Short mmCIF file of C-alpha atoms in Angstrom, two decimals:
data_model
loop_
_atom_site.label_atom_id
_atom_site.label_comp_id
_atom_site.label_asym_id
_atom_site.label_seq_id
_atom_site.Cartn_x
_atom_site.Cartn_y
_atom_site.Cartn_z
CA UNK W 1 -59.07 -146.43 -22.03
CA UNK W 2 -61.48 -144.84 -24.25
CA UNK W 3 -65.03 -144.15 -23.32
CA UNK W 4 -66.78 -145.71 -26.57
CA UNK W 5 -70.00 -145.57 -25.98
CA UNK W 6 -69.58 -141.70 -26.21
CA UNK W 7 -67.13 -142.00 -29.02
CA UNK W 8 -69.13 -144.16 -30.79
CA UNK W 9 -72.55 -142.88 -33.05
CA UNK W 10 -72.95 -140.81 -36.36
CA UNK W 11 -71.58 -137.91 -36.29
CA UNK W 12 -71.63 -134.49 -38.55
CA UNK W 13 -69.55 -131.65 -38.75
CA UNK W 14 -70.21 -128.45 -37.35
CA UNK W 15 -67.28 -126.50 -39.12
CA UNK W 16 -64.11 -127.98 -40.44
CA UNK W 17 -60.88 -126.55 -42.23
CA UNK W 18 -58.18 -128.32 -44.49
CA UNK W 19 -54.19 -126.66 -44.28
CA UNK W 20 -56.04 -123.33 -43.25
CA UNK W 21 -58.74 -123.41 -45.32
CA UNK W 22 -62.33 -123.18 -43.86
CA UNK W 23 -64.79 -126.25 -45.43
CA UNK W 24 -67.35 -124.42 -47.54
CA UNK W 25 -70.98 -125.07 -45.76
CA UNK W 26 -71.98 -127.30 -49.01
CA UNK W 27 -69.95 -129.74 -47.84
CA UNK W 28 -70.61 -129.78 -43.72
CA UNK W 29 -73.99 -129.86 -44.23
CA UNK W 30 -74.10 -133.63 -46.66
CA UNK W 31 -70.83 -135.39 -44.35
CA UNK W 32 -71.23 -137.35 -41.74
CA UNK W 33 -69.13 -140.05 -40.05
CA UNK W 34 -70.06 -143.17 -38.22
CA UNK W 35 -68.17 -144.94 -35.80
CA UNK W 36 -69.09 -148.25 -34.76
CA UNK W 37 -67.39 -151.00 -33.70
CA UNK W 38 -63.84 -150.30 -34.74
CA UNK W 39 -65.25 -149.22 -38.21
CA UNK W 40 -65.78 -145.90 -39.37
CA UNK W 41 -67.84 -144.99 -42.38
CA UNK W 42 -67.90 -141.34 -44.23
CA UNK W 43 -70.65 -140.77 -45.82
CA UNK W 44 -71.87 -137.60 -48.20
CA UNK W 45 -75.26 -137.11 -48.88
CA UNK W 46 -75.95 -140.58 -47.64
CA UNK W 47 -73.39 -142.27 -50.14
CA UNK W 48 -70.33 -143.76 -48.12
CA UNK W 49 -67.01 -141.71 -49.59
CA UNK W 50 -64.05 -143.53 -47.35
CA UNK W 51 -64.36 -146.78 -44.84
CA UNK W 52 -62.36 -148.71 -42.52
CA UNK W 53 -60.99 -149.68 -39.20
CA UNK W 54 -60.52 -147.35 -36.02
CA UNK W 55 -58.63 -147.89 -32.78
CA UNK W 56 -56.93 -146.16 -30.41
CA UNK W 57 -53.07 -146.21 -29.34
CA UNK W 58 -51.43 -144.51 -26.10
CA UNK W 59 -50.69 -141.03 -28.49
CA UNK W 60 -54.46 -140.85 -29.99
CA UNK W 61 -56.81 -142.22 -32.27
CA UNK W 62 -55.80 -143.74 -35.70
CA UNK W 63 -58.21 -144.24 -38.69
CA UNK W 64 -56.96 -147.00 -41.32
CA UNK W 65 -58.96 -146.70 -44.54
CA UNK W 66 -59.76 -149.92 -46.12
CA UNK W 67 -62.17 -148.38 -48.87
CA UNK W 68 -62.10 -145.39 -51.24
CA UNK W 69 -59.47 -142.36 -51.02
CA UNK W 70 -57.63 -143.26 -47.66
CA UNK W 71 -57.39 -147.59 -49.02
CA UNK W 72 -54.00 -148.61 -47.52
CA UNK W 73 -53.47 -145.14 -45.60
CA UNK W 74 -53.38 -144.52 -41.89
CA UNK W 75 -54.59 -141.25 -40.45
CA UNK W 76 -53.00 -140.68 -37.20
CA UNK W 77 -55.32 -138.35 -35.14
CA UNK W 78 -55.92 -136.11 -31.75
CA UNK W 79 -59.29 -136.01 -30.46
CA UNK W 80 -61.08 -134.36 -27.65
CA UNK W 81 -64.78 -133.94 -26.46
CA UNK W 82 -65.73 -130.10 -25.54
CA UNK W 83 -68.91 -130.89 -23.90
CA UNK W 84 -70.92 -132.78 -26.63
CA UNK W 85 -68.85 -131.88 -29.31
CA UNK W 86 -66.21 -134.45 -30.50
CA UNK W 87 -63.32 -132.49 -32.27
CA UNK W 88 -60.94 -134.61 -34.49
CA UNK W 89 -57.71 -133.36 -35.99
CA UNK W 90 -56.52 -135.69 -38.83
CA UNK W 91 -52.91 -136.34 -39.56
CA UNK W 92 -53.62 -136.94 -44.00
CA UNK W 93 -49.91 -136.83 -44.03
CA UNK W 94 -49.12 -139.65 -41.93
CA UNK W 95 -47.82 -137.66 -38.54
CA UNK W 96 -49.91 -137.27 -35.71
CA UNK W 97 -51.09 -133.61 -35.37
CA UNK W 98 -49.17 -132.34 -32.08
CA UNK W 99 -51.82 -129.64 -31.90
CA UNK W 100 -55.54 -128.79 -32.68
CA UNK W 101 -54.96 -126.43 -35.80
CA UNK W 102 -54.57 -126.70 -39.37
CA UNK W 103 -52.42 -124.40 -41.54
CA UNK W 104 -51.50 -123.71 -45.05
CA UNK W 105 -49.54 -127.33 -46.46
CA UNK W 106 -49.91 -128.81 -42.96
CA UNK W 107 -51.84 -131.83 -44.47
CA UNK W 108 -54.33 -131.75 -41.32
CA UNK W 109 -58.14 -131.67 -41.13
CA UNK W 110 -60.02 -130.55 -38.51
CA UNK W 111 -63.04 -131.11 -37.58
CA UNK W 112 -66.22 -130.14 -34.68
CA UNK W 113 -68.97 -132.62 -34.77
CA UNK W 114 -71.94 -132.85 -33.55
CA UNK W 115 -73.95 -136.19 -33.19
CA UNK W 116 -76.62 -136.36 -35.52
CA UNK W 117 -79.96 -136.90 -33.97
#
């Protein structure tokens, strides 16, 4: 069973990378992602981008977006803390990552967060 007091909070990212491709800092430094409650919420520059339901199944975490890009999509997930740091690799295509690592067309996103304070 999850721990989800630690999992749960606002979160942003430290560094991320899509199929390979490091995030550019513009866009790390405005994201952030709450989790509360079974809902998640992704917010840039304080204007929520994607919503919807979290919960976790015996392989990992799954996101199902109920709002904005990811409506009627389900992001399988891994996720791990390293200390303080949650680190989330997203499944966009619909298969669970079956490793912490993006590369070029693998439809994953990965992700280092830190909570915000």
């Amino acid at each position: 069973m999850e721990n989800l007091h630690a999992f749960e909070g606002t979160w942003v990212p430290i560094e991320a990378e899509m199929d390979g491709e490091k995030a550019p800092r513009e866009f790390t430094d405005y994201a952030e992602i709450e989790l509360a409650r079974g809902n998640y919420s992704v917010r840039f520059g304080g204007v929520t981008a994607d919503s919807g339901t979290y919960y976790f199944e015996e392989a990992g975490l799954t996101l199902a977006g109920m709002q904005g890009p990811n409506a009627g999509k389900t992001i399988p997930c891994l996720h791990k803390f390293e200390g303080e740091i949650l680190v989330v690799c997203y499944g966009l295509g619909g298969m669970r990552p079956d490793r912490f690592g993006t590369s070029s067309g693998s439809q994953r996103y990965l992700a280092r967060y830190r909570r915000k304070k």
